mmCIF file of C-alpha atoms in Angstrom:
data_model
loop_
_atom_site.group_PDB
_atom_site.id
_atom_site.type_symbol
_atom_site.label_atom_id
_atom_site.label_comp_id
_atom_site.label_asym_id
_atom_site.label_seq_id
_atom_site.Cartn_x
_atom_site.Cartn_y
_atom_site.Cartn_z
ATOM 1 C CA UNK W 1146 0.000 0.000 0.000
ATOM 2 C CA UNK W 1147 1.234 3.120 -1.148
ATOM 3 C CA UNK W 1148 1.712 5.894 1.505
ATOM 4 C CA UNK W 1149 -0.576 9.221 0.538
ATOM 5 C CA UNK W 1150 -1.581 11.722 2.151
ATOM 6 C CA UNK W 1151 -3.384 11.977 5.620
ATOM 7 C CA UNK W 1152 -6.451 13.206 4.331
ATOM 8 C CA UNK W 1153 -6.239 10.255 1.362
ATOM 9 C CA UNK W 1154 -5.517 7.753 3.990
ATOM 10 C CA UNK W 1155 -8.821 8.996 5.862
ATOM 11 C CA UNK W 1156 -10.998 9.098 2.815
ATOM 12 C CA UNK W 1157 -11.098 5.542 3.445
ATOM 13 C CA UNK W 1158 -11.874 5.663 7.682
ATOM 14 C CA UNK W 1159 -15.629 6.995 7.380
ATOM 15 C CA UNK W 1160 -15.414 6.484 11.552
ATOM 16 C CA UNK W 1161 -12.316 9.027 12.019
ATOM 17 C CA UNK W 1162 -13.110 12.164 13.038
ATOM 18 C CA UNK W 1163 -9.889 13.916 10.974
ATOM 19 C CA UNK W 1164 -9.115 16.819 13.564
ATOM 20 C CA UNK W 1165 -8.730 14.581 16.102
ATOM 21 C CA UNK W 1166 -6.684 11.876 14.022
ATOM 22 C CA UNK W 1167 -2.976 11.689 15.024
ATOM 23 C CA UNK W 1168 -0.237 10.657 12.923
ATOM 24 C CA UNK W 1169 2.698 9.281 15.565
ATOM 25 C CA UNK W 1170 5.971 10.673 13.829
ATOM 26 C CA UNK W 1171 9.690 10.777 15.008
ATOM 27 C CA UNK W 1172 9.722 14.490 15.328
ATOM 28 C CA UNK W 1173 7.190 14.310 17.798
ATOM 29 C CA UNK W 1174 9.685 13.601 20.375
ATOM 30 C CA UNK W 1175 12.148 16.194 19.386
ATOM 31 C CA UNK W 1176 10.193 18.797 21.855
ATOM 32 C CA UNK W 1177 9.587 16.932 24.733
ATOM 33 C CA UNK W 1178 11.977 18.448 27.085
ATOM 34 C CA UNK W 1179 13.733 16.169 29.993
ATOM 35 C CA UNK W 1180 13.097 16.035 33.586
ATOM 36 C CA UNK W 1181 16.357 16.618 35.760
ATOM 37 C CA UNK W 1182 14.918 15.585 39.259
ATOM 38 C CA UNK W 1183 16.041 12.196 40.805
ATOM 39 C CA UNK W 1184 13.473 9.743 39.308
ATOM 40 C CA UNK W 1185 10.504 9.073 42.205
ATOM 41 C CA UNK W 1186 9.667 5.378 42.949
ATOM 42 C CA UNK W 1187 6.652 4.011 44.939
ATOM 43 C CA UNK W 1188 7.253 0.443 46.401
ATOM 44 C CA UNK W 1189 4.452 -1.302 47.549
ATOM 45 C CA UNK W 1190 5.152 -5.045 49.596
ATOM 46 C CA UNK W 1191 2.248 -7.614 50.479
ATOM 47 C CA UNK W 1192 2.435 -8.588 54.303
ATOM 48 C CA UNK W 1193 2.086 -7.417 57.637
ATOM 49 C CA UNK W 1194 4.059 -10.239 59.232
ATOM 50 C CA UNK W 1195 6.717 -9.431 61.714
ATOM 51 C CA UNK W 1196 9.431 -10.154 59.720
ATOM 52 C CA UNK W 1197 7.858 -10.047 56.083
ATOM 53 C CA UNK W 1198 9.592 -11.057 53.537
ATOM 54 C CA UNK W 1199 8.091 -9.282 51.130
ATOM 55 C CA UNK W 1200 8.653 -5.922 53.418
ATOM 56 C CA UNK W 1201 12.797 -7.061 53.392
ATOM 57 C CA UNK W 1202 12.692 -7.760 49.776
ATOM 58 C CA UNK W 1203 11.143 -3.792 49.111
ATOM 59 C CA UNK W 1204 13.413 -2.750 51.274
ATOM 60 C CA UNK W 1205 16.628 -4.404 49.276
ATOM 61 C CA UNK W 1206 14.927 -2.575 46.257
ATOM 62 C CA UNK W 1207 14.793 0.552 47.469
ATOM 63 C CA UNK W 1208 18.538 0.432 48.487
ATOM 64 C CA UNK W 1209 19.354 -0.348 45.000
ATOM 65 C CA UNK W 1210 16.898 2.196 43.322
ATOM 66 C CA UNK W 1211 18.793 4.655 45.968
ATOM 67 C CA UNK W 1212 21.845 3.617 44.529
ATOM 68 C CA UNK W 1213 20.941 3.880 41.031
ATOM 69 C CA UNK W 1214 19.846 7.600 41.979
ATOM 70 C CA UNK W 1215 16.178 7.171 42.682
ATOM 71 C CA UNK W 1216 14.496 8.755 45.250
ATOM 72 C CA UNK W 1217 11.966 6.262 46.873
ATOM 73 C CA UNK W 1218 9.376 5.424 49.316
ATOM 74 C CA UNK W 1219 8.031 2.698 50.898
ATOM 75 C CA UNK W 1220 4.132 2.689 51.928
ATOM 76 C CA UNK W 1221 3.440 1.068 54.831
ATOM 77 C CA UNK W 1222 -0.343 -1.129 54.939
ATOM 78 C CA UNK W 1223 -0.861 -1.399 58.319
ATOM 79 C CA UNK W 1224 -3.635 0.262 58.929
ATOM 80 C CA UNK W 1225 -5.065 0.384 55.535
ATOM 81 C CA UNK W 1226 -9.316 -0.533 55.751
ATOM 82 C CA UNK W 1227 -10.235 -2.761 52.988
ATOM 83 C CA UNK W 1228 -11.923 -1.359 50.280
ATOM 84 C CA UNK W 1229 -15.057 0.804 49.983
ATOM 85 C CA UNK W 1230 -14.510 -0.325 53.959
ATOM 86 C CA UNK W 1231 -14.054 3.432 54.665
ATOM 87 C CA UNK W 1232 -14.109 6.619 52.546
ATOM 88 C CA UNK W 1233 -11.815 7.370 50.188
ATOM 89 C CA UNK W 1234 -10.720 10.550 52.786
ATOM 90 C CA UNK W 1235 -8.774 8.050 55.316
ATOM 91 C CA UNK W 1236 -5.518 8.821 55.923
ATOM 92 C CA UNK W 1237 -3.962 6.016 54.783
ATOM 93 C CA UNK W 1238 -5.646 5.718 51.591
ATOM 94 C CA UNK W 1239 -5.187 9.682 50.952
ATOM 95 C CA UNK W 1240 -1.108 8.761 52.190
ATOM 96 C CA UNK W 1241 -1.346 6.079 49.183
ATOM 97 C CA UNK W 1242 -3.514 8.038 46.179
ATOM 98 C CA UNK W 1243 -0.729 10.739 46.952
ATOM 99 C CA UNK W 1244 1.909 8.758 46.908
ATOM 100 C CA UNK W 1245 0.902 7.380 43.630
ATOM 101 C CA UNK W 1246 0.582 10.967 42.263
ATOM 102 C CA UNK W 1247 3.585 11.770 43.134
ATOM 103 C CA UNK W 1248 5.549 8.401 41.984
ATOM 104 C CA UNK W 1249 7.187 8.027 38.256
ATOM 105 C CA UNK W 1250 7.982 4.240 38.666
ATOM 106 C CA UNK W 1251 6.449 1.776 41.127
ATOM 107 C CA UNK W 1252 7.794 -1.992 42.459
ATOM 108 C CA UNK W 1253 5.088 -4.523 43.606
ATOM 109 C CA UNK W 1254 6.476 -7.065 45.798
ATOM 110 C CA UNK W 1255 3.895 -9.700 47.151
ATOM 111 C CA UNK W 1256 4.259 -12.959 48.855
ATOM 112 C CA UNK W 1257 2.339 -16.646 47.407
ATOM 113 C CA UNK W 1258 -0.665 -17.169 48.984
ATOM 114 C CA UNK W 1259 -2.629 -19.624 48.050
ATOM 115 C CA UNK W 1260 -1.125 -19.682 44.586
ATOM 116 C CA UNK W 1261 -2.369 -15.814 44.393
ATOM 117 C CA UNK W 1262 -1.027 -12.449 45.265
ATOM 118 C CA UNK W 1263 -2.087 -11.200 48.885
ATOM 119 C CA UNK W 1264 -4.956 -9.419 49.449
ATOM 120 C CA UNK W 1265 -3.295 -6.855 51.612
ATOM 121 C CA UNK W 1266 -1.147 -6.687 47.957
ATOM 122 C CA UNK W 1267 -4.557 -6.511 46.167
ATOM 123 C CA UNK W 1268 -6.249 -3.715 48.916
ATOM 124 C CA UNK W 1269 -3.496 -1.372 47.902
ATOM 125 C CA UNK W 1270 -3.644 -1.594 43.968
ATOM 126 C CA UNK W 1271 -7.626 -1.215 44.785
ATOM 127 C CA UNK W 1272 -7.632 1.810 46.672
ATOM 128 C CA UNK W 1273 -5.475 3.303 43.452
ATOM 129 C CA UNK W 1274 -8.299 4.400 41.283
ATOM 130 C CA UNK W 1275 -7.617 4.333 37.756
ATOM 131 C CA UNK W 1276 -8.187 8.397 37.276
ATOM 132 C CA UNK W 1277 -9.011 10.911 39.841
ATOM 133 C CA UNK W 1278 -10.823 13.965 37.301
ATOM 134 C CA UNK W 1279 -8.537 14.878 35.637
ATOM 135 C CA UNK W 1280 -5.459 12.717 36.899
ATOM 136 C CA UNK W 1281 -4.434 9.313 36.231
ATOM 137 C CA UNK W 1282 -2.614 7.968 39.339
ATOM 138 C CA UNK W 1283 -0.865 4.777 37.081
ATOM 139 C CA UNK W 1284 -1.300 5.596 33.314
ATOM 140 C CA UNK W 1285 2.249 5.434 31.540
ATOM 141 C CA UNK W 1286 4.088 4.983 34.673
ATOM 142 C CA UNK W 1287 6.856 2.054 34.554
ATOM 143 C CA UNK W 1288 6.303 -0.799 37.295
ATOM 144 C CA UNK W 1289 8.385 -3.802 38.260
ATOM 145 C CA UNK W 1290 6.982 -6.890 39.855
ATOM 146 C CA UNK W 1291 8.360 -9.275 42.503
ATOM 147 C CA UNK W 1292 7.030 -11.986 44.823
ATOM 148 C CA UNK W 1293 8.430 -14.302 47.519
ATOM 149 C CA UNK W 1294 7.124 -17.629 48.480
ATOM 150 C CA UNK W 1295 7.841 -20.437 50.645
ATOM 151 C CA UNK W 1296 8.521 -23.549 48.930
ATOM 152 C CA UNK W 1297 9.691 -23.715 45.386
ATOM 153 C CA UNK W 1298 10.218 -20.717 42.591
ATOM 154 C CA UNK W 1299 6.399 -19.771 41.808
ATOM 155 C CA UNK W 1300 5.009 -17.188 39.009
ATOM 156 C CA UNK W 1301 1.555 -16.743 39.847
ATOM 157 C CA UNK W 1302 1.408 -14.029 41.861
ATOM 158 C CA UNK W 1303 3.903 -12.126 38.996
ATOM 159 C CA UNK W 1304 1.326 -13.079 36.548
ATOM 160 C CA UNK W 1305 -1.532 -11.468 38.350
ATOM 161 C CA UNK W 1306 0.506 -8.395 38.855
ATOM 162 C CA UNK W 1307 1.491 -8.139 35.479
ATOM 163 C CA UNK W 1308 -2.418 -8.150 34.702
ATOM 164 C CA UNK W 1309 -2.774 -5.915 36.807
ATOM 165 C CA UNK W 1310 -0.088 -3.405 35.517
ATOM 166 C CA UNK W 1311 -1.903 -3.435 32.199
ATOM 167 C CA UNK W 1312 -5.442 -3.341 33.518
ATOM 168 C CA UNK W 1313 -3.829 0.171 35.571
ATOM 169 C CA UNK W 1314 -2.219 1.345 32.038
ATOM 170 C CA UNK W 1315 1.154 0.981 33.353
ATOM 171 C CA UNK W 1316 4.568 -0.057 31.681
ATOM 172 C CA UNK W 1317 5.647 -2.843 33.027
ATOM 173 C CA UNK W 1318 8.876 -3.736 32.623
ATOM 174 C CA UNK W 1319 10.178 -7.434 30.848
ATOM 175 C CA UNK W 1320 12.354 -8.886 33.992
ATOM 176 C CA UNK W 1321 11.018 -10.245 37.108
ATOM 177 C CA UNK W 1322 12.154 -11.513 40.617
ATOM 178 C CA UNK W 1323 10.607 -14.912 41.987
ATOM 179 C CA UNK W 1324 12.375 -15.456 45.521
ATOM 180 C CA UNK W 1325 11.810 -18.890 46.378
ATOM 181 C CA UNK W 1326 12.028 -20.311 49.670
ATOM 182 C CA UNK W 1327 12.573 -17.224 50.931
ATOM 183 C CA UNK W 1328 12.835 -17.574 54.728
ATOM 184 C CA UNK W 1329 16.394 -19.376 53.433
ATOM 185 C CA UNK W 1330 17.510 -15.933 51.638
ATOM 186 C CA UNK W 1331 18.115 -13.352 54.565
ATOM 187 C CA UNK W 1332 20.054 -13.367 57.474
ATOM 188 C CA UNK W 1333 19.385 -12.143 61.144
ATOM 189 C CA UNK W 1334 19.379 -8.595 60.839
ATOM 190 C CA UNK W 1335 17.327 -8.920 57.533
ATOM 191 C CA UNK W 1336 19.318 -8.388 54.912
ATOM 192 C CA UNK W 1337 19.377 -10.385 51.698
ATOM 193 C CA UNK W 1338 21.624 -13.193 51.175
ATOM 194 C CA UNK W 1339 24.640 -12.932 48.049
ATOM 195 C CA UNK W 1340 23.053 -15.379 45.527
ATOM 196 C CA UNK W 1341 21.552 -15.681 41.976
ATOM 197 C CA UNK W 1342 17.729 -14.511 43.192
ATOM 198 C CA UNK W 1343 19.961 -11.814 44.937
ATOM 199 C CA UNK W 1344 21.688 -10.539 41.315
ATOM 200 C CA UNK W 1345 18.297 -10.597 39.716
ATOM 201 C CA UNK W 1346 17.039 -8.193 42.298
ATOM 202 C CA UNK W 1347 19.635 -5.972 40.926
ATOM 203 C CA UNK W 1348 18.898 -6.711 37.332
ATOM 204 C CA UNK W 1349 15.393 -5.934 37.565
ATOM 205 C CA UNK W 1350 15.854 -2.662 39.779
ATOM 206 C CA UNK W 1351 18.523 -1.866 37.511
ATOM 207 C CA UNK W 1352 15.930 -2.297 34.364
ATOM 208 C CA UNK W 1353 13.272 -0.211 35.893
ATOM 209 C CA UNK W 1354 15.304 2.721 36.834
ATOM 210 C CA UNK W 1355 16.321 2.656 32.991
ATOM 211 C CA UNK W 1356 12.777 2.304 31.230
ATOM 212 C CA UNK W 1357 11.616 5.228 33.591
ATOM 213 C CA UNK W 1358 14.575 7.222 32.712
ATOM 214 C CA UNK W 1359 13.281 6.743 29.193
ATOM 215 C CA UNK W 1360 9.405 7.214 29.275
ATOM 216 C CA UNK W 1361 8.811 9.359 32.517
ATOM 217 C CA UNK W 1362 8.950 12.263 29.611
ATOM 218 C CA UNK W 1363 6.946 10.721 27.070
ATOM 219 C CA UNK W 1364 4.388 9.081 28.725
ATOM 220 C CA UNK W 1365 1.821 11.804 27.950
ATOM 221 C CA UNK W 1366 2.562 11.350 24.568
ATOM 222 C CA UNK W 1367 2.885 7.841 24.168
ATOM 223 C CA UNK W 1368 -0.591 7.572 26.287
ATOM 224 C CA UNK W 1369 -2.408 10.090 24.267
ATOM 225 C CA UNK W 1370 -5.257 8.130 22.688
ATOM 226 C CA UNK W 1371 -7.465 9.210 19.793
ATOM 227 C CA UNK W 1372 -10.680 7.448 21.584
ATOM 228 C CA UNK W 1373 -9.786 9.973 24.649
ATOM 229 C CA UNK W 1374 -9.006 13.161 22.771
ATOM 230 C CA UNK W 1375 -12.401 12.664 20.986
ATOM 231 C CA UNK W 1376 -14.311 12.061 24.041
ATOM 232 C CA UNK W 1377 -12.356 15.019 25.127
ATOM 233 C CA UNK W 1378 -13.967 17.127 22.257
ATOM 234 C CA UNK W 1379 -17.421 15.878 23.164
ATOM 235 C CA UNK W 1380 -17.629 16.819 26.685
ATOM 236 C CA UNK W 1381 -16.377 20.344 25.001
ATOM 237 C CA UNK W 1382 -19.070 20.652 22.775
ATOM 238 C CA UNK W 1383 -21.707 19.765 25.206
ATOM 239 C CA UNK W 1384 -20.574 22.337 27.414
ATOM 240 C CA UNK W 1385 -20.403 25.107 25.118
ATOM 241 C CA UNK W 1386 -24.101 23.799 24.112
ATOM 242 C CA UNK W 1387 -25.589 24.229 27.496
ATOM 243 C CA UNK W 1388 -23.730 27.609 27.788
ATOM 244 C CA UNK W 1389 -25.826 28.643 24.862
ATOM 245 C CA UNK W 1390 -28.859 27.725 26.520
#
């Protein structure tokens, strides 16, 4: 097929709406300007054990996003009502919906449960709504999954996560940390143990500071949708209607 012109391409799209019809071109990026601010990472972990695995794990992440140059923090769910327990005003979920505002990059870190992410994990991606008017907490922001788990190297709480991740419009990255047997993998005062699950931590911390490096900028763009703008332009036009009235 021969490349014409937009309006010859749209001749044939009787459904497209050409004003609001984008064509995605290199240039495009050439004016996006770039953030100089240490990039801002969320962590979110899945238990409120004592010692938590999932909690030491975060914690190991955030050293090495720290590291890498990232400024991070760690929400805390104790204390966090399950959802539509409580209005959306309680502290801790206004703590969380404004830490997600604020965040570029977020790590999810759950334990196995029953061959399923927590539901203390699943409370906290709840309470994050997918838009809040005219914000969207999640949309084009990077995310990294990890779990933990007490017998043998497990995916299934990953794979819900990553589900998850797309269902919140977020870009999640391709590595992944599955700790097995975790209560082997850090010592007495918590830390994590050297070790192959260990060096993957860093891969995948070491990925994510990377991709959000490279899309914290662009995300608007790359997340600008036709189906939006033109829903955009409706809600316009039927406000300027009733302004006639």
């Amino acid at each position: 097929m021969r490349r014409g012109s937009v309006s010859h391409q749209l001749s044939d799209l009787p459904n497209i709406e050409p004003d609001l019809f984008r064509q995605p071109v290199v240039a495009n990026f050439k004016g996006i300007g770039a953030s100089s601010h240490r990039p801002r990472f969320l962590l979110l972990y899945g238990s409120l054990r004592e010692r938590s695995y999932s909690r030491l794990l975060t914690m190991e992440a955030a050293r090495l996003l720290e590291a890498f140059g990232g400024e991070v923090r760690i929400f805390d769910p104790h204390g966090l009502p399950l959802p539509d327990s409580e209005p959306d005003t309680h502290p801790k979920v206004v703590e969380l919906r404004d830490l997600a505002n604020w965040s570029e990059g977020m790590v999810w870190c759950s334990p196995e449960r029953h061959g399923a992410m927590t539901g203390i994990m699943k409370s906290q991606i709840d309470w994050i709504p997918l838009s809040q008017g005219a914000i969207r907490p999640t949309q084009g922001k990077t995310l990294a999954v990890m779990e933990v788990s007490g017998g043998s190297q497990s995916f299934n709480a990953l794979n819900q996560m990553r589900v998850l991740g797309r269902w919140m419009r977020m870009l999640t990255i391709p590595n992944q940390s599955s700790v097995a047997k975790a209560y082997q993998e850090f010592d007495d005062a918590g830390r994590m143990k050297p070790s192959p699950y260990y060096e993957r931590v860093v891969d995948v911390m070491e990925e994510l500071f990377k991709f959000t490096l490279l899309t914290r900028d662009v995300s608007p763009f790359l997340t600008d949708r036709y189906s939006e703008r033109r829903e955009t332009a409706l809600e316009l036009s039927r406000r300027m209607s009733q302004e006639k009235l």
